[in-house]
Every structure is written in structure tokens, then in C-alpha cells.
Amino acid sequence: MGLWKGAWYLAKHELARDGWKSLFTLLFVGYLLLFTVPMMNSVLIGDSNQMMNWATDFLYLTFLPILGFVINQTMMRYWKEDSYTRKMALWRILPISSRQIALGRIIQLSVVLFCAHLVYFILQFVLVRSMGADLSVVTFIQYAVFWFGYSLTIAIIYVYWEIGHSGKIYFFSNLIYIALLLIVTVCFATFNGGTMVASSLHAIEDGSWWLPIIALVVCVAAILIGVNRIENRLESRSYRA
């Protein structure tokens, strides 16, 4: 079985296996909108404070990438049972190459993330516009593409730790990343006085049409590098759960 055919088979298998569990991702999208829409509207109309600024950035930077991860039993048990290690150990004894596993996981991630972001940003646009914000469709599409590029890039890093390491290492790597994001967002709000979310939108409004293109280029590079790094990690890691 060829690389792409095998990878697509794995991706379809995992997507079909998740099935109705994907609804939990949509519920999480609704939960995220509940917080981000009022925050974003306040930021856009200039009625925000420093705490709201960093909180908005923190929610975006932290939660948008994880919309690509379906909430299922494997995810919920990775700490206690090291479920990802067990799953990869099973796959490794099948006639499936490490490269097919890496590419298939990224394809699955991309499909789920794209669908979740499509729902999230369409609803966000409708809700923010209904609250009085003046946003053009073209600008918002570019803005959504920019954040999709960011999210997929970071999500691929998550996948590297997810299937390339034990559950405990994956957990602590996530904690470190979240702590770094907290520091970055607080520092940005303190010294800049604004938000990364609003800054990206205003930059695109002011003619920086190249921002989403750069985000997609970085995203493509992350996919290429990610497949290679994940493949190498799967070849060298321990599968003792």
C-alpha cells in the first residue's frame, strides 16, 4: 500500500471510529464561543482592560489548536493507561509504516481542525457582527485563515508529543507550553497594551494581506517537518506502557 493511500486509510479509519464523539468537539466550540465572542467584541470596540486582553489572547493561543483533537476514550485515558503508547504499539506490529502513521495522524488532525474552525469562525463572525462590530467578510476570512495556519502548526507539535512519547511526558510538555503562553500573553498585554487577536485583525484590515499566506506557508513547512520528525520518533521510541 502506497504512502498516501495507507495514510488516508488510517485517517478515514480514525475519523469513522470517532463518529458521534466528534459532537463533543462541537460542544467545545460552543463553550469557547461563549467566552471569546464577548471578549473579542469588547476588544474591537475598545472597551477592554488589560486582564481581558491577555485572557483573549490566552484562549486563542491555547484552545484553537486543540480543536483538532477529538475528545474520545484514548484522549481521556492517556495519563492513567498511556493509551497512545498502547495504540502505537499495536499499529507498529501491523503492516503499516511509521511514515504512514505520521502522515495519517496529521491528515486526521487537519480534517477535524478545519471542520471545527469553519464552524467556530462562521459563528464568531455572525455573533460579533450582530453585536455591532464592523467587519468585512473578506477581512474575516483572511483572519480565520491566519489563525488556522497558527493552530495547525501548533497542533502538529502536540501530535509529536502525543504519539511520540509516554502519556506523562505528553502531559508535562503541555503544561510547560501552557505556562509559556501565559507568560507571553501577559507580557504582551502589559507592554503592548493590546491583544494579538485584535492586532492580527487590524493588520489585515490595514492591508497586510500577506499574513495569512505566511501562516499557511509556515503550516505547510510544519507538516513536512512534522511527518519526518514523528516518523523518526516512532522508529526510536519505547513502546513499553
Short mmCIF file of N, CA and C in Angstrom, two decimals, residues 135-146 200-206 209:
data_model
loop_
_atom_site.label_atom_id
_atom_site.label_comp_id
_atom_site.label_asym_id
_atom_site.label_seq_id
_atom_site.Cartn_x
_atom_site.Cartn_y
_atom_site.Cartn_z
N LEU A 135 -17.11 44.46 10.53
CA LEU A 135 -16.13 43.54 9.94
C LEU A 135 -16.57 43.15 8.54
N SER A 136 -15.63 43.18 7.60
CA SER A 136 -15.94 42.73 6.24
C SER A 136 -15.71 41.22 6.14
N VAL A 137 -16.43 40.59 5.23
CA VAL A 137 -16.32 39.14 5.05
C VAL A 137 -14.92 38.75 4.62
N VAL A 138 -14.36 39.49 3.65
CA VAL A 138 -13.03 39.16 3.11
C VAL A 138 -11.97 39.26 4.21
N THR A 139 -12.03 40.33 4.98
CA THR A 139 -11.06 40.52 6.07
C THR A 139 -11.16 39.39 7.08
N PHE A 140 -12.38 39.01 7.41
CA PHE A 140 -12.55 37.98 8.43
C PHE A 140 -12.10 36.61 7.92
N ILE A 141 -12.30 36.35 6.63
CA ILE A 141 -11.81 35.08 6.06
C ILE A 141 -10.30 35.02 6.15
N GLN A 142 -9.63 36.13 5.81
CA GLN A 142 -8.17 36.17 5.91
C GLN A 142 -7.71 35.98 7.36
N TYR A 143 -8.43 36.61 8.24
CA TYR A 143 -8.15 36.49 9.68
C TYR A 143 -8.30 35.04 10.15
N ALA A 144 -9.37 34.38 9.70
CA ALA A 144 -9.61 32.98 10.06
C ALA A 144 -8.52 32.07 9.49
N VAL A 145 -8.10 32.34 8.26
CA VAL A 145 -7.03 31.54 7.64
C VAL A 145 -5.73 31.70 8.42
N PHE A 146 -5.44 32.93 8.84
CA PHE A 146 -4.22 33.18 9.63
C PHE A 146 -4.22 32.33 10.90
N SER A 200 -3.79 41.20 14.89
CA SER A 200 -3.79 40.44 13.63
C SER A 200 -4.94 40.88 12.73
N LEU A 201 -6.11 41.10 13.32
CA LEU A 201 -7.27 41.53 12.54
C LEU A 201 -7.06 42.92 11.97
N HIS A 202 -6.58 43.85 12.80
CA HIS A 202 -6.36 45.22 12.34
C HIS A 202 -5.26 45.28 11.28
N ALA A 203 -4.23 44.45 11.43
CA ALA A 203 -3.15 44.42 10.44
C ALA A 203 -3.68 43.99 9.08
N ILE A 204 -4.55 42.98 9.06
CA ILE A 204 -5.15 42.52 7.81
C ILE A 204 -6.07 43.59 7.24
N GLU A 205 -6.83 44.26 8.10
CA GLU A 205 -7.69 45.36 7.65
C GLU A 205 -6.89 46.49 7.02
N ASP A 206 -5.68 46.71 7.54
CA ASP A 206 -4.83 47.81 7.06
C ASP A 206 -4.00 47.43 5.85
N TRP A 209 -2.30 41.75 3.73
CA TRP A 209 -2.96 40.57 3.18
C TRP A 209 -2.03 39.35 3.17
#
